[in-house]
Amino acid sequence: MRRLPIEALTPEAFAPFGEVISPDAAREVWQINAGTAQRFHALALAESAGEGGRIGISLFRAEPRALPIAITMLERHPLGSQAFVPLHARPWLVVVAASPEAAPRAFLARDGAGVNFRRGTWHHPLLALEATGDFLVVDRIGPGDNCEEAALAQPWLLALEQAPEPIHDTANFR
Amino acid sequence: MRRLPIEALTPEAFAPFGEVISPDAAREVWQINAGTAQRFHALALAESAGEGGRIGISLFRAEPRALPIAITMLERHPLGSQAFVPLHARPWLVVVAASPEAAPRAFLARDGAGVNFRRGTWHHPLLALEATGDFLVVDRIGPGDNCEEAALAQPWLLALEQAPEPIHDTANFR
């Protein structure tokens, strides 16, 4: 099976698909609340197209996957962006593609980093690792068909030895 | 100084001010991703009023406060809702009021629970406890004056002995 390299998740590498949601990715940081807090401002902006859409806040509770993982399908949301932010600091995997025909790219998110998929970005459903994990989700809620799925002509394999660094050493909670 | 009782944060008690963001508060739970995940759907909907507003995703990093805390001011955002979701499971405090003249209400959020302040809700700036903590923030980003502050005629005191249960026993990360 064709193997996908697993890349480190950086704002630059992920830019074609959306934004990384982490303090490190901030372009603007403000002191607020009389200096007792910092605002890492506008890490991502939510998108909603079509009539009647609202931006909602939901939670996903995802069972962990064990590597190797076969990537056999992708989905996209034509009417809105979708952000996932882990409510834990375990690593997880983000798989995106320019199209169902293109080679996907896989990113290892760690230390609590989240992502925002730009509207219409092809991506794999949530890939939690190690333990059941909760993720905050910010996406469009409203009428219209906002999910397309595509089966891949040939699967891609995500394997541990493709990772840029050891995955299973990140039990640091913040 | 006048003392505020500290209430447990429940969706019902918080309903006049907004929504609680936690799996327990969900009204709709769906199986998704071929049964490998649950979606706790639409725990809150973001609001943006006025021209040119977008819903953004930011992070706040807040220094912890030590009880007792004097509540001397409140603020509100007339153009949009504002959600705070801790990226940790330490307790934190939510202070809201019907108006700057009304007695505020204080809620103890724990086990990772977040809140969404409805547009225009008077609230105190973020009150982290125990350690510096990151919070995901979903609020309106755009033109217009979206912050009003009000000094209180007399302060209110938030004290440990007002809490509904011991605060400092919740080091359980999820």
mmCIF file of C-alpha atoms in Angstrom:
data_model
loop_
_atom_site.group_PDB
_atom_site.id
_atom_site.type_symbol
_atom_site.label_atom_id
_atom_site.label_comp_id
_atom_site.label_asym_id
_atom_site.label_seq_id
_atom_site.Cartn_x
_atom_site.Cartn_y
_atom_site.Cartn_z
ATOM 1 C CA MET A 1 0.000 0.000 0.000
ATOM 2 C CA ARG A 2 1.260 3.495 -0.756
ATOM 3 C CA ARG A 3 2.688 5.111 2.359
ATOM 4 C CA LEU A 4 2.162 8.677 3.455
ATOM 5 C CA PRO A 5 4.969 10.525 5.180
ATOM 6 C CA ILE A 6 3.911 12.113 8.472
ATOM 7 C CA GLU A 7 5.012 15.730 8.696
ATOM 8 C CA ALA A 8 5.365 18.022 11.679
ATOM 9 C CA LEU A 9 2.391 20.396 11.922
ATOM 10 C CA THR A 10 3.568 23.940 11.320
ATOM 11 C CA PRO A 11 1.547 26.991 10.230
ATOM 12 C CA GLU A 12 3.623 27.261 7.069
ATOM 13 C CA ALA A 13 3.241 23.631 6.032
ATOM 14 C CA PHE A 14 -0.489 23.634 6.808
ATOM 15 C CA ALA A 15 -1.194 27.004 5.130
ATOM 16 C CA PRO A 16 -2.662 25.554 1.907
ATOM 17 C CA PHE A 17 -5.382 23.870 3.969
ATOM 18 C CA GLY A 18 -6.100 26.269 6.823
ATOM 19 C CA GLU A 19 -4.668 27.482 10.114
ATOM 20 C CA VAL A 20 -2.877 25.931 13.080
ATOM 21 C CA ILE A 21 -4.506 26.836 16.397
ATOM 22 C CA SER A 22 -1.767 27.160 19.004
ATOM 23 C CA PRO A 23 -0.007 29.997 20.794
ATOM 24 C CA ASP A 24 3.069 29.430 18.617
ATOM 25 C CA ALA A 25 1.038 30.160 15.507
ATOM 26 C CA ALA A 26 -0.146 33.596 16.645
ATOM 27 C CA ARG A 27 0.610 36.628 14.513
ATOM 28 C CA GLU A 28 -0.819 39.052 17.093
ATOM 29 C CA VAL A 29 -0.457 38.715 20.868
ATOM 30 C CA TRP A 30 -2.029 41.329 23.135
ATOM 31 C CA GLN A 31 -1.842 41.960 26.847
ATOM 32 C CA ILE A 32 -5.404 42.107 28.183
ATOM 33 C CA ASN A 33 -7.326 42.196 31.455
ATOM 34 C CA ALA A 34 -4.942 44.650 33.137
ATOM 35 C CA GLY A 35 -1.944 42.549 32.183
ATOM 36 C CA THR A 36 -3.166 39.306 33.771
ATOM 37 C CA ALA A 37 -3.762 37.558 30.453
ATOM 38 C CA GLN A 38 -2.458 37.362 26.918
ATOM 39 C CA ARG A 39 -4.697 37.140 23.880
ATOM 40 C CA PHE A 40 -3.288 35.118 20.977
ATOM 41 C CA HIS A 41 -5.571 36.871 18.577
ATOM 42 C CA ALA A 42 -7.533 35.511 15.626
ATOM 43 C CA LEU A 43 -5.673 32.259 15.146
ATOM 44 C CA ALA A 44 -8.458 31.376 12.724
ATOM 45 C CA LEU A 45 -11.653 32.913 11.363
ATOM 46 C CA ALA A 46 -14.707 30.722 10.903
ATOM 47 C CA GLU A 47 -16.432 30.671 7.509
ATOM 48 C CA SER A 48 -20.121 30.125 6.762
ATOM 49 C CA ALA A 49 -21.532 30.250 3.230
ATOM 50 C CA GLY A 50 -25.110 29.848 2.033
ATOM 51 C CA GLU A 51 -28.335 30.915 3.663
ATOM 52 C CA GLY A 52 -29.116 30.436 7.304
ATOM 53 C CA GLY A 53 -25.771 29.199 8.552
ATOM 54 C CA ARG A 54 -24.469 29.932 12.046
ATOM 55 C CA ILE A 55 -21.106 29.211 13.595
ATOM 56 C CA GLY A 56 -21.561 26.690 16.373
ATOM 57 C CA ILE A 57 -19.452 25.192 19.109
ATOM 58 C CA SER A 58 -19.643 21.422 19.559
ATOM 59 C CA LEU A 59 -17.526 18.698 21.117
ATOM 60 C CA PHE A 60 -16.325 15.505 19.458
ATOM 61 C CA ARG A 61 -15.335 12.548 21.613
ATOM 62 C CA ALA A 62 -13.135 10.344 19.439
ATOM 63 C CA GLU A 63 -11.961 6.791 20.006
ATOM 64 C CA PRO A 64 -8.241 6.350 19.436
ATOM 65 C CA ARG A 65 -6.896 4.750 16.289
ATOM 66 C CA ALA A 66 -3.860 2.513 16.299
ATOM 67 C CA LEU A 67 -1.204 2.888 13.634
ATOM 68 C CA PRO A 68 -0.917 1.749 10.920
ATOM 69 C CA ILE A 69 -4.071 3.415 9.589
ATOM 70 C CA ALA A 70 -5.350 2.942 6.046
ATOM 71 C CA ILE A 71 -6.723 6.147 4.536
ATOM 72 C CA THR A 72 -9.520 5.043 2.233
ATOM 73 C CA MET A 73 -11.763 8.117 2.075
ATOM 74 C CA LEU A 74 -11.834 11.871 2.517
ATOM 75 C CA GLU A 75 -14.595 14.362 3.183
ATOM 76 C CA ARG A 76 -15.123 18.084 2.876
ATOM 77 C CA HIS A 77 -17.592 20.712 3.992
ATOM 78 C CA PRO A 78 -18.432 23.005 1.068
ATOM 79 C CA LEU A 79 -20.412 25.483 3.170
ATOM 80 C CA GLY A 80 -18.080 26.179 6.039
ATOM 81 C CA SER A 81 -14.778 25.904 7.819
ATOM 82 C CA GLN A 82 -14.248 23.354 10.581
ATOM 83 C CA ALA A 83 -11.857 23.710 13.500
ATOM 84 C CA PHE A 84 -10.694 20.956 15.841
ATOM 85 C CA VAL A 85 -8.903 21.794 19.062
ATOM 86 C CA PRO A 86 -7.942 18.937 21.405
ATOM 87 C CA LEU A 87 -8.962 19.351 25.047
ATOM 88 C CA HIS A 88 -5.892 17.316 25.992
ATOM 89 C CA ALA A 89 -2.242 17.319 24.936
ATOM 90 C CA ARG A 90 -1.995 13.888 23.349
ATOM 91 C CA PRO A 91 -0.781 13.708 19.755
ATOM 92 C CA TRP A 92 -3.298 13.300 16.947
ATOM 93 C CA LEU A 93 -3.133 13.099 13.190
ATOM 94 C CA VAL A 94 -4.459 15.489 10.558
ATOM 95 C CA VAL A 95 -4.831 14.235 6.985
ATOM 96 C CA VAL A 96 -5.701 16.673 4.197
ATOM 97 C CA ALA A 97 -5.530 16.733 0.409
ATOM 98 C CA ALA A 98 -5.899 19.183 -2.448
ATOM 99 C CA SER A 99 -8.377 16.730 -4.023
ATOM 100 C CA PRO A 100 -9.383 13.067 -3.662
ATOM 101 C CA GLU A 101 -7.080 12.322 -6.624
ATOM 102 C CA ALA A 102 -4.048 14.089 -5.144
ATOM 103 C CA ALA A 103 -1.633 12.525 -2.677
ATOM 104 C CA PRO A 104 -2.852 13.448 0.807
ATOM 105 C CA ARG A 105 -0.579 15.049 3.383
ATOM 106 C CA ALA A 106 -0.465 13.864 6.970
ATOM 107 C CA PHE A 107 0.509 16.072 9.912
ATOM 108 C CA LEU A 108 1.275 15.119 13.491
ATOM 109 C CA ALA A 109 -0.383 17.608 15.866
ATOM 110 C CA ARG A 110 0.998 17.651 19.396
ATOM 111 C CA ASP A 111 1.157 19.647 22.610
ATOM 112 C CA GLY A 112 -2.467 20.676 22.280
ATOM 113 C CA ALA A 113 -2.284 22.130 18.788
ATOM 114 C CA GLY A 114 -5.525 22.316 16.827
ATOM 115 C CA VAL A 115 -6.337 23.091 13.218
ATOM 116 C CA ASN A 116 -8.972 24.946 11.242
ATOM 117 C CA PHE A 117 -9.852 23.451 7.868
ATOM 118 C CA ARG A 118 -10.664 26.172 5.403
ATOM 119 C CA ARG A 119 -14.106 25.825 3.759
ATOM 120 C CA GLY A 120 -14.060 23.031 1.190
ATOM 121 C CA THR A 121 -10.771 21.477 2.305
ATOM 122 C CA TRP A 122 -10.626 17.727 1.763
ATOM 123 C CA HIS A 123 -9.714 15.991 5.007
ATOM 124 C CA HIS A 124 -9.965 12.691 6.806
ATOM 125 C CA PRO A 125 -12.297 12.382 9.802
ATOM 126 C CA LEU A 126 -10.723 12.903 13.204
ATOM 127 C CA LEU A 127 -7.758 10.635 14.008
ATOM 128 C CA ALA A 128 -7.214 10.539 17.770
ATOM 129 C CA LEU A 129 -4.319 8.472 19.111
ATOM 130 C CA GLU A 130 -3.495 6.707 22.377
ATOM 131 C CA ALA A 131 -6.768 7.311 24.283
ATOM 132 C CA THR A 132 -10.312 8.514 23.822
ATOM 133 C CA GLY A 133 -10.054 12.258 23.431
ATOM 134 C CA ASP A 134 -12.379 15.237 23.414
ATOM 135 C CA PHE A 135 -11.974 17.939 20.776
ATOM 136 C CA LEU A 136 -13.706 21.285 20.637
ATOM 137 C CA VAL A 137 -15.226 21.792 17.197
ATOM 138 C CA VAL A 138 -16.144 25.144 15.664
ATOM 139 C CA ASP A 139 -18.081 24.734 12.446
ATOM 140 C CA ARG A 140 -21.098 25.819 10.459
ATOM 141 C CA ILE A 141 -24.505 24.704 11.653
ATOM 142 C CA GLY A 142 -27.452 25.270 9.361
ATOM 143 C CA PRO A 143 -29.441 24.109 6.365
ATOM 144 C CA GLY A 144 -27.897 22.731 3.182
ATOM 145 C CA ASP A 145 -25.743 19.737 2.346
ATOM 146 C CA ASN A 146 -22.448 20.497 4.021
ATOM 147 C CA CYS A 147 -20.689 17.132 3.759
ATOM 148 C CA GLU A 148 -19.260 15.449 0.668
ATOM 149 C CA GLU A 149 -17.424 12.171 0.898
ATOM 150 C CA ALA A 150 -15.050 10.633 -1.634
ATOM 151 C CA ALA A 151 -13.723 7.079 -1.625
ATOM 152 C CA LEU A 152 -10.096 6.939 -2.727
ATOM 153 C CA ALA A 153 -9.236 4.826 -5.768
ATOM 154 C CA GLN A 154 -6.335 3.321 -3.817
ATOM 155 C CA PRO A 155 -5.747 3.596 -0.074
ATOM 156 C CA TRP A 156 -2.782 5.269 1.583
ATOM 157 C CA LEU A 157 -1.095 3.864 4.674
ATOM 158 C CA LEU A 158 -0.135 5.959 7.699
ATOM 159 C CA ALA A 159 2.564 4.061 9.551
ATOM 160 C CA LEU A 160 4.496 4.797 12.694
ATOM 161 C CA GLU A 161 7.866 4.674 10.973
ATOM 162 C CA GLN A 162 6.765 7.565 8.751
ATOM 163 C CA ALA A 163 6.562 9.928 11.717
ATOM 164 C CA PRO A 164 9.060 12.789 11.929
ATOM 165 C CA GLU A 165 9.835 11.992 15.562
ATOM 166 C CA PRO A 166 8.585 9.482 18.138
ATOM 167 C CA ILE A 167 4.862 9.937 18.631
ATOM 168 C CA HIS A 168 4.297 8.196 21.925
ATOM 169 C CA ASP A 169 6.374 10.316 24.254
ATOM 170 C CA THR A 170 4.012 13.224 24.679
ATOM 171 C CA ALA A 171 2.024 12.657 27.827
ATOM 172 C CA ASN A 172 2.611 16.234 28.955
ATOM 173 C CA PHE A 173 -0.613 17.890 29.853
ATOM 174 C CA ARG A 174 -0.734 21.606 30.026
ATOM 175 C CA MET B 1 -17.308 43.674 51.796
ATOM 176 C CA ARG B 2 -20.390 42.019 50.372
ATOM 177 C CA ARG B 3 -19.798 38.351 49.690
ATOM 178 C CA LEU B 4 -20.909 36.433 46.628
ATOM 179 C CA PRO B 5 -21.942 32.820 46.970
ATOM 180 C CA ILE B 6 -20.173 30.507 44.518
ATOM 181 C CA GLU B 7 -22.607 28.224 42.739
ATOM 182 C CA ALA B 8 -22.039 25.010 40.848
ATOM 183 C CA LEU B 9 -22.049 25.633 37.080
ATOM 184 C CA THR B 10 -25.043 23.902 35.526
ATOM 185 C CA PRO B 11 -26.762 24.612 32.199
ATOM 186 C CA GLU B 12 -29.970 25.466 34.024
ATOM 187 C CA ALA B 13 -28.400 27.902 36.479
ATOM 188 C CA PHE B 14 -26.338 29.557 33.745
ATOM 189 C CA ALA B 15 -29.177 29.769 31.206
ATOM 190 C CA PRO B 16 -29.961 33.484 31.795
ATOM 191 C CA PHE B 17 -26.413 34.334 30.699
ATOM 192 C CA GLY B 18 -25.542 31.793 28.019
ATOM 193 C CA GLU B 19 -24.581 28.153 27.571
ATOM 194 C CA VAL B 20 -22.353 25.672 29.345
ATOM 195 C CA ILE B 21 -19.905 23.947 26.981
ATOM 196 C CA SER B 22 -19.404 20.391 28.196
ATOM 197 C CA PRO B 23 -20.556 16.942 27.111
ATOM 198 C CA ASP B 24 -22.995 16.864 30.034
ATOM 199 C CA ALA B 25 -24.762 19.948 28.679
ATOM 200 C CA ALA B 26 -25.504 18.442 25.268
ATOM 201 C CA ARG B 27 -29.088 18.251 24.076
ATOM 202 C CA GLU B 28 -28.146 16.312 20.925
ATOM 203 C CA VAL B 29 -25.485 13.599 20.722
ATOM 204 C CA TRP B 30 -24.805 11.872 17.414
ATOM 205 C CA GLN B 31 -22.670 8.930 16.422
ATOM 206 C CA ILE B 32 -20.358 10.032 13.590
ATOM 207 C CA ASN B 33 -17.331 8.848 11.611
ATOM 208 C CA ALA B 34 -18.610 5.282 11.253
ATOM 209 C CA GLY B 35 -19.271 5.037 14.962
ATOM 210 C CA THR B 36 -15.759 5.970 16.085
ATOM 211 C CA ALA B 37 -16.776 9.347 17.495
ATOM 212 C CA GLN B 38 -19.649 11.130 19.183
ATOM 213 C CA ARG B 39 -20.695 14.653 18.332
ATOM 214 C CA PHE B 40 -22.099 16.670 21.240
ATOM 215 C CA HIS B 41 -23.865 18.971 18.864
ATOM 216 C CA ALA B 42 -24.305 22.738 18.979
ATOM 217 C CA LEU B 43 -23.497 23.304 22.636
ATOM 218 C CA ALA B 44 -23.503 26.998 21.752
ATOM 219 C CA LEU B 45 -24.048 29.210 18.715
ATOM 220 C CA ALA B 46 -21.817 32.217 18.194
ATOM 221 C CA GLU B 47 -23.431 35.624 17.646
ATOM 222 C CA SER B 48 -22.106 38.542 15.608
ATOM 223 C CA ALA B 49 -24.060 41.778 15.178
ATOM 224 C CA GLY B 50 -23.189 44.895 13.213
ATOM 225 C CA GLU B 51 -21.360 45.216 9.926
ATOM 226 C CA GLY B 52 -18.219 43.326 9.039
ATOM 227 C CA GLY B 53 -17.988 41.002 12.024
ATOM 228 C CA ARG B 54 -16.533 37.502 11.756
ATOM 229 C CA ILE B 55 -16.410 34.728 14.324
ATOM 230 C CA GLY B 56 -12.804 34.099 15.264
ATOM 231 C CA ILE B 57 -10.895 31.547 17.265
ATOM 232 C CA SER B 58 -8.282 32.889 19.677
ATOM 233 C CA LEU B 59 -6.455 31.660 22.767
ATOM 234 C CA PHE B 60 -6.214 33.414 26.114
ATOM 235 C CA ARG B 61 -3.377 32.536 28.477
ATOM 236 C CA ALA B 62 -4.493 33.653 31.932
ATOM 237 C CA GLU B 63 -2.496 34.020 35.121
ATOM 238 C CA PRO B 64 -4.158 32.386 38.108
ATOM 239 C CA ARG B 65 -5.946 34.451 40.735
ATOM 240 C CA ALA B 66 -5.885 33.570 44.397
ATOM 241 C CA LEU B 67 -9.048 33.703 46.473
ATOM 242 C CA PRO B 68 -10.362 35.891 47.962
ATOM 243 C CA ILE B 69 -10.972 38.007 44.843
ATOM 244 C CA ALA B 70 -12.644 41.421 44.936
ATOM 245 C CA ILE B 71 -15.014 41.966 42.020
ATOM 246 C CA THR B 72 -14.815 45.677 41.251
ATOM 247 C CA MET B 73 -15.810 45.870 37.590
ATOM 248 C CA LEU B 74 -17.688 44.062 34.847
ATOM 249 C CA GLU B 75 -17.562 44.216 31.065
ATOM 250 C CA ARG B 76 -19.749 43.215 28.155
ATOM 251 C CA HIS B 77 -19.518 42.817 24.412
ATOM 252 C CA PRO B 78 -22.553 44.423 22.765
ATOM 253 C CA LEU B 79 -21.748 43.113 19.275
ATOM 254 C CA GLY B 80 -21.123 39.457 19.906
ATOM 255 C CA SER B 81 -21.077 36.375 22.058
ATOM 256 C CA GLN B 82 -17.872 35.180 23.698
ATOM 257 C CA ALA B 83 -17.038 31.584 24.587
ATOM 258 C CA PHE B 84 -14.266 30.392 26.894
ATOM 259 C CA VAL B 85 -13.262 26.736 26.972
ATOM 260 C CA PRO B 86 -10.338 25.711 29.193
ATOM 261 C CA LEU B 87 -7.644 23.606 27.545
ATOM 262 C CA HIS B 88 -7.051 21.982 30.927
ATOM 263 C CA ALA B 89 -9.275 20.554 33.662
ATOM 264 C CA ARG B 90 -8.460 22.909 36.509
ATOM 265 C CA PRO B 91 -11.338 24.775 38.115
ATOM 266 C CA TRP B 92 -12.015 28.377 37.149
ATOM 267 C CA LEU B 93 -14.591 30.977 38.081
ATOM 268 C CA VAL B 94 -17.281 32.620 35.985
ATOM 269 C CA VAL B 95 -18.860 35.840 37.245
ATOM 270 C CA VAL B 96 -21.883 37.308 35.451
ATOM 271 C CA ALA B 97 -24.619 39.814 36.201
ATOM 272 C CA ALA B 98 -27.900 41.021 34.765
ATOM 273 C CA SER B 99 -26.521 44.575 35.035
ATOM 274 C CA PRO B 100 -23.701 46.417 36.829
ATOM 275 C CA GLU B 101 -26.259 47.421 39.472
ATOM 276 C CA ALA B 102 -27.539 43.877 40.090
ATOM 277 C CA ALA B 103 -25.896 41.375 42.415
ATOM 278 C CA PRO B 104 -23.502 39.281 40.284
ATOM 279 C CA ARG B 105 -23.594 35.501 40.276
ATOM 280 C CA ALA B 106 -20.446 33.422 40.533
ATOM 281 C CA PHE B 107 -20.117 29.897 39.152
ATOM 282 C CA LEU B 108 -17.379 27.342 39.683
ATOM 283 C CA ALA B 109 -16.517 25.653 36.380
ATOM 284 C CA ARG B 110 -14.650 22.377 36.680
ATOM 285 C CA ASP B 111 -13.661 19.216 34.813
ATOM 286 C CA GLY B 112 -13.011 21.156 31.628
ATOM 287 C CA ALA B 113 -16.377 22.905 31.382
ATOM 288 C CA GLY B 114 -16.512 26.095 29.362
ATOM 289 C CA VAL B 115 -19.149 28.770 28.904
ATOM 290 C CA ASN B 116 -20.530 30.955 26.144
ATOM 291 C CA PHE B 117 -21.624 34.436 27.189
ATOM 292 C CA ARG B 118 -24.615 35.528 25.163
ATOM 293 C CA ARG B 119 -24.141 38.833 23.311
ATOM 294 C CA GLY B 120 -24.284 41.739 25.751
ATOM 295 C CA THR B 121 -23.949 39.650 28.920
ATOM 296 C CA TRP B 122 -22.169 41.489 31.742
ATOM 297 C CA HIS B 123 -19.251 39.377 32.994
ATOM 298 C CA HIS B 124 -15.965 39.622 34.789
ATOM 299 C CA PRO B 125 -12.737 39.050 32.847
ATOM 300 C CA LEU B 126 -11.326 35.529 32.963
ATOM 301 C CA LEU B 127 -10.658 34.148 36.454
ATOM 302 C CA ALA B 128 -8.210 31.247 36.217
ATOM 303 C CA LEU B 129 -7.240 29.443 39.430
ATOM 304 C CA GLU B 130 -4.275 27.390 40.622
ATOM 305 C CA ALA B 131 -1.964 27.754 37.596
ATOM 306 C CA THR B 132 -1.538 29.684 34.372
ATOM 307 C CA GLY B 133 -4.122 28.281 32.012
ATOM 308 C CA ASP B 134 -4.942 28.436 28.338
ATOM 309 C CA PHE B 135 -8.530 28.938 27.217
ATOM 310 C CA LEU B 136 -9.897 28.687 23.713
ATOM 311 C CA VAL B 137 -11.954 31.771 22.915
ATOM 312 C CA VAL B 138 -14.624 32.028 20.220
ATOM 313 C CA ASP B 139 -15.815 35.581 19.745
ATOM 314 C CA ARG B 140 -16.602 38.297 17.243
ATOM 315 C CA ILE B 141 -13.711 39.941 15.441
ATOM 316 C CA GLY B 142 -14.428 43.039 13.420
ATOM 317 C CA PRO B 143 -15.014 46.788 13.379
ATOM 318 C CA GLY B 144 -17.036 48.658 16.001
ATOM 319 C CA ASP B 145 -16.741 49.189 19.724
ATOM 320 C CA ASN B 146 -17.384 45.756 21.178
ATOM 321 C CA CYS B 147 -16.288 46.277 24.790
ATOM 322 C CA GLU B 148 -18.043 48.260 27.524
ATOM 323 C CA GLU B 149 -16.689 48.373 31.057
ATOM 324 C CA ALA B 150 -18.519 49.342 34.215
ATOM 325 C CA ALA B 151 -16.986 50.016 37.626
ATOM 326 C CA LEU B 152 -19.145 48.692 40.438
ATOM 327 C CA ALA B 153 -20.386 51.166 43.059
ATOM 328 C CA GLN B 154 -19.340 48.702 45.758
ATOM 329 C CA PRO B 155 -17.133 45.643 45.309
ATOM 330 C CA TRP B 156 -18.168 42.050 45.899
ATOM 331 C CA LEU B 157 -15.899 39.469 47.477
ATOM 332 C CA LEU B 158 -15.409 35.958 46.153
ATOM 333 C CA ALA B 159 -14.132 33.841 49.007
ATOM 334 C CA LEU B 160 -13.178 30.198 49.267
ATOM 335 C CA GLU B 161 -15.674 29.456 51.999
ATOM 336 C CA GLN B 162 -18.467 30.475 49.638
ATOM 337 C CA ALA B 163 -17.723 27.563 47.295
ATOM 338 C CA PRO B 164 -20.292 24.757 47.000
ATOM 339 C CA GLU B 165 -17.591 22.109 47.449
ATOM 340 C CA PRO B 166 -13.813 22.070 47.849
ATOM 341 C CA ILE B 167 -12.205 23.747 44.846
ATOM 342 C CA HIS B 168 -8.679 22.476 45.059
ATOM 343 C CA ASP B 169 -9.175 18.760 44.564
ATOM 344 C CA THR B 170 -9.591 18.682 40.818
ATOM 345 C CA ALA B 171 -6.250 17.915 39.261
ATOM 346 C CA ASN B 172 -7.814 15.315 36.970
ATOM 347 C CA PHE B 173 -6.869 15.942 33.415
ATOM 348 C CA ARG B 174 -8.960 14.395 30.710
#
